[in-house]
Coordinates of C-alpha atoms in Angstrom, one line a residue:
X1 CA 18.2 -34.4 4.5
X2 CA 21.7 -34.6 5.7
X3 CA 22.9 -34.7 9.6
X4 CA 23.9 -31.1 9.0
X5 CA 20.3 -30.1 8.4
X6 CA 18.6 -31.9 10.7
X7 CA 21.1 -30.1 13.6
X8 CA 19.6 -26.8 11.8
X9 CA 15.9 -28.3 12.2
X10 CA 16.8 -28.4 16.1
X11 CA 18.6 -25.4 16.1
X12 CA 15.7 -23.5 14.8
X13 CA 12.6 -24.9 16.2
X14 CA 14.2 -24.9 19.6
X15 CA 11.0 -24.9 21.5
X16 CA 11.4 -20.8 20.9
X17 CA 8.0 -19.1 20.5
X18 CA 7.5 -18.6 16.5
X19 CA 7.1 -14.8 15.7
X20 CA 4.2 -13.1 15.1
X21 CA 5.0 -10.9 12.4
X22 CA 6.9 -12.4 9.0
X23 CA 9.9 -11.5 10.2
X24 CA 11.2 -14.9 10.9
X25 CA 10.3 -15.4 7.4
X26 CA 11.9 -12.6 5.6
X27 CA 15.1 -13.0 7.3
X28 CA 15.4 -17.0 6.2
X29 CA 18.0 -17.3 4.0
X30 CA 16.2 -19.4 1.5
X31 CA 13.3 -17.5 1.2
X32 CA 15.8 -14.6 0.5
X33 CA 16.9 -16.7 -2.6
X34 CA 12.9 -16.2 -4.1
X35 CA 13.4 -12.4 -3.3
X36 CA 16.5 -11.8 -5.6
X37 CA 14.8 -13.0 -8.4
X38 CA 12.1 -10.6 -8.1
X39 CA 14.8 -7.7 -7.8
X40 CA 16.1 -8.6 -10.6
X41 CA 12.9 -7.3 -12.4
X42 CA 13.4 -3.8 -11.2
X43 CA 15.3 -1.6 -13.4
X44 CA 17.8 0.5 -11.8
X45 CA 19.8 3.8 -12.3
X46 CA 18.9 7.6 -13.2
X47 CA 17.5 8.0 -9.5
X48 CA 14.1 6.3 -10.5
X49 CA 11.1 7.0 -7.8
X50 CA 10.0 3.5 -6.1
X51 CA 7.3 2.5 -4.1
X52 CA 7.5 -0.7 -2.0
X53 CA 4.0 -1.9 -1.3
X54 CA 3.6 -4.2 1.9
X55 CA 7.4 -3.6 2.8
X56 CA 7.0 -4.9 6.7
X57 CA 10.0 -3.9 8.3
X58 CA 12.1 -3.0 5.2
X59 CA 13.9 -5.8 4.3
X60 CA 13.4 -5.3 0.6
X61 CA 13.4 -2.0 1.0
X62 CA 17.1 -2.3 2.1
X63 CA 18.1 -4.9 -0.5
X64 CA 16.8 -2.1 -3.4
X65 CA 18.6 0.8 -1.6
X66 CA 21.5 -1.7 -1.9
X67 CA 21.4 -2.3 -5.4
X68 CA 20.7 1.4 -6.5
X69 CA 21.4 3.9 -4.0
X70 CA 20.6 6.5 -6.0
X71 CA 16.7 5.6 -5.9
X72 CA 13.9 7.5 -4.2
X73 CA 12.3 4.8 -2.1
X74 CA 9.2 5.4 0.2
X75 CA 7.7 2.0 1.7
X76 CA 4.2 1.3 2.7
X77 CA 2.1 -0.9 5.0
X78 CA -0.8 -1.6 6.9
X79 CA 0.9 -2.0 10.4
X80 CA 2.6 0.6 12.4
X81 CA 4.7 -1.7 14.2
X82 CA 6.6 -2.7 11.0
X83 CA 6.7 0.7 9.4
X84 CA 8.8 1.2 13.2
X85 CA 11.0 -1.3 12.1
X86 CA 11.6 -0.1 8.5
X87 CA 12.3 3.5 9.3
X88 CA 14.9 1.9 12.1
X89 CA 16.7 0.3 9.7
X90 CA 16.7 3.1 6.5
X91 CA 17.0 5.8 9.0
X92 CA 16.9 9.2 5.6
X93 CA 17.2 7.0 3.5
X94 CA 14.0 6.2 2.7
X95 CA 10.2 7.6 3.4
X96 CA 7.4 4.9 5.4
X97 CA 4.0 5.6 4.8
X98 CA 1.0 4.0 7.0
X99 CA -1.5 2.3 4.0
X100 CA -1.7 -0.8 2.1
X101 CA -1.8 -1.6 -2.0
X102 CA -5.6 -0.1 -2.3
X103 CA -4.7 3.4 -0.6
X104 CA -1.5 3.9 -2.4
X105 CA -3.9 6.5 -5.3
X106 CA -5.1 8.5 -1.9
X107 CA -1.5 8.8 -0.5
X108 CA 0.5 10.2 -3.3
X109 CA 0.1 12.1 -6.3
X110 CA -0.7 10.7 -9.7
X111 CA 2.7 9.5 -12.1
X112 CA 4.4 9.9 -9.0
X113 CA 6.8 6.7 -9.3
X114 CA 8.5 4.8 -11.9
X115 CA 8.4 1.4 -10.4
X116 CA 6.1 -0.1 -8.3
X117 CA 7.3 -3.5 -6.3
X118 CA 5.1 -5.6 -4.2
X119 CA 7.4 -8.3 -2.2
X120 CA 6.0 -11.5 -1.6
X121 CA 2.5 -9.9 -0.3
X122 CA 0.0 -9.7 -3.0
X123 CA -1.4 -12.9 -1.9
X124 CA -2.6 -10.7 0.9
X125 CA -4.3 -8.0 -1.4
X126 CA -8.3 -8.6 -0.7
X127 CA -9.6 -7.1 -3.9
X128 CA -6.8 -7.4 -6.5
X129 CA -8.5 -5.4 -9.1
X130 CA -9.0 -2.0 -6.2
X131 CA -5.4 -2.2 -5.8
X132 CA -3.9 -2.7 -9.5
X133 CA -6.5 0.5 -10.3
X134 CA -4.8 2.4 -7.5
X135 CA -1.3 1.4 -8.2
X136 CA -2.0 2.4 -11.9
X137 CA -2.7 5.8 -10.7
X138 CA 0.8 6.5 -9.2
X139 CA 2.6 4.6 -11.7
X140 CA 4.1 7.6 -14.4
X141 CA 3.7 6.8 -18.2
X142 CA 6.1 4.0 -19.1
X143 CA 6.4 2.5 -15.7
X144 CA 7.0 -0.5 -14.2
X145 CA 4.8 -2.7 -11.3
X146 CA 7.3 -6.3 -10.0
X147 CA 5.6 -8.7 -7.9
X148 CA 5.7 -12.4 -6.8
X149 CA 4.1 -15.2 -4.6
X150 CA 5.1 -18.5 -3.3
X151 CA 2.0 -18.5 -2.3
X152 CA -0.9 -19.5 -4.6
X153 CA -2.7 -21.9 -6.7
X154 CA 0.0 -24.1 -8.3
X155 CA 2.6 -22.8 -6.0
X156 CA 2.9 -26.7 -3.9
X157 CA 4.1 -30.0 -5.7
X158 CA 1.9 -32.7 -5.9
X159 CA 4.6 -34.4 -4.7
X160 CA 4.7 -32.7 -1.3
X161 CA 1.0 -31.7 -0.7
X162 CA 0.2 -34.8 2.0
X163 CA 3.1 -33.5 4.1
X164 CA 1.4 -30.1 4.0
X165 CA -1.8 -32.1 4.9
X166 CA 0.0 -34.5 7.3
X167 CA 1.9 -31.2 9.3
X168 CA -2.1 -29.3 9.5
X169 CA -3.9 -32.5 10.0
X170 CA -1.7 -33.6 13.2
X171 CA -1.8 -29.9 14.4
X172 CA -5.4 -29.9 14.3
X173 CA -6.2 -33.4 16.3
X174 CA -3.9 -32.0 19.1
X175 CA -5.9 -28.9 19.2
X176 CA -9.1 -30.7 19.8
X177 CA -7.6 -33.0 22.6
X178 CA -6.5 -29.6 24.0
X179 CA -9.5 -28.1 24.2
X180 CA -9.1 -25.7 21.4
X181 CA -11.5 -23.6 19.8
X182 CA -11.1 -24.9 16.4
X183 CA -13.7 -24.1 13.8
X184 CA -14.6 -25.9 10.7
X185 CA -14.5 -23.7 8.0
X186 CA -11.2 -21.9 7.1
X187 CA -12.9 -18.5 6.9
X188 CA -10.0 -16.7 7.9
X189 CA -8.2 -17.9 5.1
X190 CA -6.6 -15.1 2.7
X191 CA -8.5 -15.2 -1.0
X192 CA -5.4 -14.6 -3.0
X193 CA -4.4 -18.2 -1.8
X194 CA -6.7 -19.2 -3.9
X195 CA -5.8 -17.0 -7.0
X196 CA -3.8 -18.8 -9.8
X197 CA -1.2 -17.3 -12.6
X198 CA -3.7 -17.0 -15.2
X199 CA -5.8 -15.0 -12.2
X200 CA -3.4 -12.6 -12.1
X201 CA -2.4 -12.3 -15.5
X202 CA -6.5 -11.9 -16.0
X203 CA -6.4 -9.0 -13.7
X204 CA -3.0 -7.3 -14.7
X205 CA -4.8 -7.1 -18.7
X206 CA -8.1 -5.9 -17.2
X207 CA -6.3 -3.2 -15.5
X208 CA -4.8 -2.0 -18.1
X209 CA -1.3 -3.2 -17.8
X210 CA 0.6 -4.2 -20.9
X211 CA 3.9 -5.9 -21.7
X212 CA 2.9 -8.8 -19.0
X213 CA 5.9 -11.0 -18.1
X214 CA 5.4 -14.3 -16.3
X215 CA 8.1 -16.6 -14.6
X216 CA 7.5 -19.6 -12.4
X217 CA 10.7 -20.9 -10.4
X218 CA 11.4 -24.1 -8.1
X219 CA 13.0 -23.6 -5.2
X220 CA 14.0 -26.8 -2.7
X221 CA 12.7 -25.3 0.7
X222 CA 14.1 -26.7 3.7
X223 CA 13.4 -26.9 8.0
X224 CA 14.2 -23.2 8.3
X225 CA 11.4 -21.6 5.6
X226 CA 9.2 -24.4 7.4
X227 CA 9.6 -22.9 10.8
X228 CA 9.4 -19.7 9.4
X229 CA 6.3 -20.4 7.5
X230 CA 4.2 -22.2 9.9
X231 CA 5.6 -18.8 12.7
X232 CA 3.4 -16.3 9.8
X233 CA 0.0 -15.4 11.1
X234 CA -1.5 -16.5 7.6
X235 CA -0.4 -19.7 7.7
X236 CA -1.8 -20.3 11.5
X237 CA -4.9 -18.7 10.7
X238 CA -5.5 -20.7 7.6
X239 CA -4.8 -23.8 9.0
X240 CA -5.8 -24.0 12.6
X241 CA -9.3 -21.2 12.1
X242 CA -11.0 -20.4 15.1
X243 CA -8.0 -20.5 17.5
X244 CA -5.8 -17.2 18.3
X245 CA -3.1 -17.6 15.9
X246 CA 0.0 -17.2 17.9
X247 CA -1.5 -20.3 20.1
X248 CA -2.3 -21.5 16.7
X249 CA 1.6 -20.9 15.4
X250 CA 2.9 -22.3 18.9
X251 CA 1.5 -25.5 17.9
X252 CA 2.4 -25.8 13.9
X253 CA 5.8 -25.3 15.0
X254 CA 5.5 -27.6 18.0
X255 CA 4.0 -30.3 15.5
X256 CA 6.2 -29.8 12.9
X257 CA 9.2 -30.5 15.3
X258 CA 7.9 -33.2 16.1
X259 CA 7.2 -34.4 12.3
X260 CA 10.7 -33.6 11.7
X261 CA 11.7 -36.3 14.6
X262 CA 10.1 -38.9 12.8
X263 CA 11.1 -38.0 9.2
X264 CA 13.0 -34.8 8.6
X265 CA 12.2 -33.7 5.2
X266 CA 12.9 -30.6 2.4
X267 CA 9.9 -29.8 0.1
X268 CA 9.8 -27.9 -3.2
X269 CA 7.9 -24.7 -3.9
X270 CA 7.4 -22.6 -6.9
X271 CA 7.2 -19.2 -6.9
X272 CA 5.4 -16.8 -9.9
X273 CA 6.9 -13.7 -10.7
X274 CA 5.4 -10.7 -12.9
X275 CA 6.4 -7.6 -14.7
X276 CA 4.3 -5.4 -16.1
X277 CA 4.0 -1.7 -17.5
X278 CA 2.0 1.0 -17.2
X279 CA 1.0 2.8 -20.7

């Protein structure tokens, strides 16, 4: 990593608080790089009706609205707080709607969008198969469901895993000289981490979904997606269990700073993207 870069490491750690939301995250600049290919997948013109599934504070919302104006976009997650942010920023121009990826069949009417888009957050869908079934639902004949994840089975280099084990093994031994609460099992930790390609290609085929597409990407990650990772309240929570997970974000990013000190470093990341349509 160059001078330049590490100045950006210090620049962004910058013993700030790490937010508890994934805003930090959404608004990195490299991270945004793994979003366009996923846009990309969505088709665009005749005013298609699009639902964005786990769409935080509208950032993607934004970048779709962007891309084809013309669109009918409503937005939907689990926290209010977010939903706040989204309507904020879209104002008219889109529709939020309080729910999350297994409600989406209660909420609106059956065949009531063409495309269905799921942002870098079905790693957080519980029960993958509930949530296909409901999105199938809304989906109209002939439409089309785009998601992706950085985050699953696969997604690290082998390369790179014992800096991911070095950054969460160092934060853990300060929380026990701290005190901590720290627990032993990582039950907090979100199944669809565990999910792999063929997982979801499984699933996508079982519920019904045809013409699957599947596309795995690199992308060289560097101190700002770090911070902005370790900030998320899934990574804290998978890696520190037991303590509250802003302490437990506090002291990732405080570790990783630290790590950086010592050896500033960029890792690389792949990300799996999937299209698929609705008979």
């Amino acid at each position: 990593m160059n001078a330049r870069a590490d100045t950006e490491t210090s620049r962004v750690m910058g013993g700030a608080k790490p937010s508890m939301d994934y805003a930090a995250l959404r608004r990195d600049r490299e991270y945004a790089r793994l979003n366009r290919v996923l846009l990309d997948l969505v088709p665009v013109g005749s005013g298609p009706a699009v639902l964005d599934v786990g769409c935080g504070d509208g950032a993607v919302s934004e970048q779709l609205l962007l891309r084809d104006p013309a669109m009918s976009l409503t937005g939907v997650d689990p926290e209010p707080a977010l939903l706040d942010a989204a309507q904020v920023r879209l104002g008219d121009r889109a529709r939020f709607v309080l729910g999350d990826a297994a409600s989406v069949s209660r909420l609106f009417p059956p065949d009531a969008f063409d495309t269905v888009v799921l942002a870098n957050c079905v790693h957080l869908v519980p029960d993958l198969d509930e949530a296909l079934g409901a999105i199938g639902q809304v989906l109209a004949t002939g439409g089309r469901l785009v998601f992706n994840s950085a985050f699953y089975s696969g997604a690290e280099t082998a390369a790179d895993l014992p800096l991911y084990a070095e950054l969460v093994g160092t934060a853990r031994r300060v929380a026990r000289t701290r005190g901590l609460p720290l627990a032993r099992s990582a039950g907090g930790r979100p199944s669809g981490l565990r999910r792999s390609v063929g997982d979801y290609q499984a699933a996508l085929a079982a519920g019904g979904f045809t013409d699957v597409m599947t596309t795995e990407r690199e992308f060289t990650l560097g101190p700002r997606f770090l911070a902005a990772l370790c900030s998320t309240p899934m990574f804290a929570t998978a890696a520190l269990p037991g303590i509250d997970r802003h302490t437990a974000a506090e002291l990732l990013a405080e570790t990783m700073e630290q790590q950086y000190k010592r050896a500033p470093f960029t890792i690389t990341r792949r990300c799996v993207y999937f299209s698929a349509i609705w008979p």
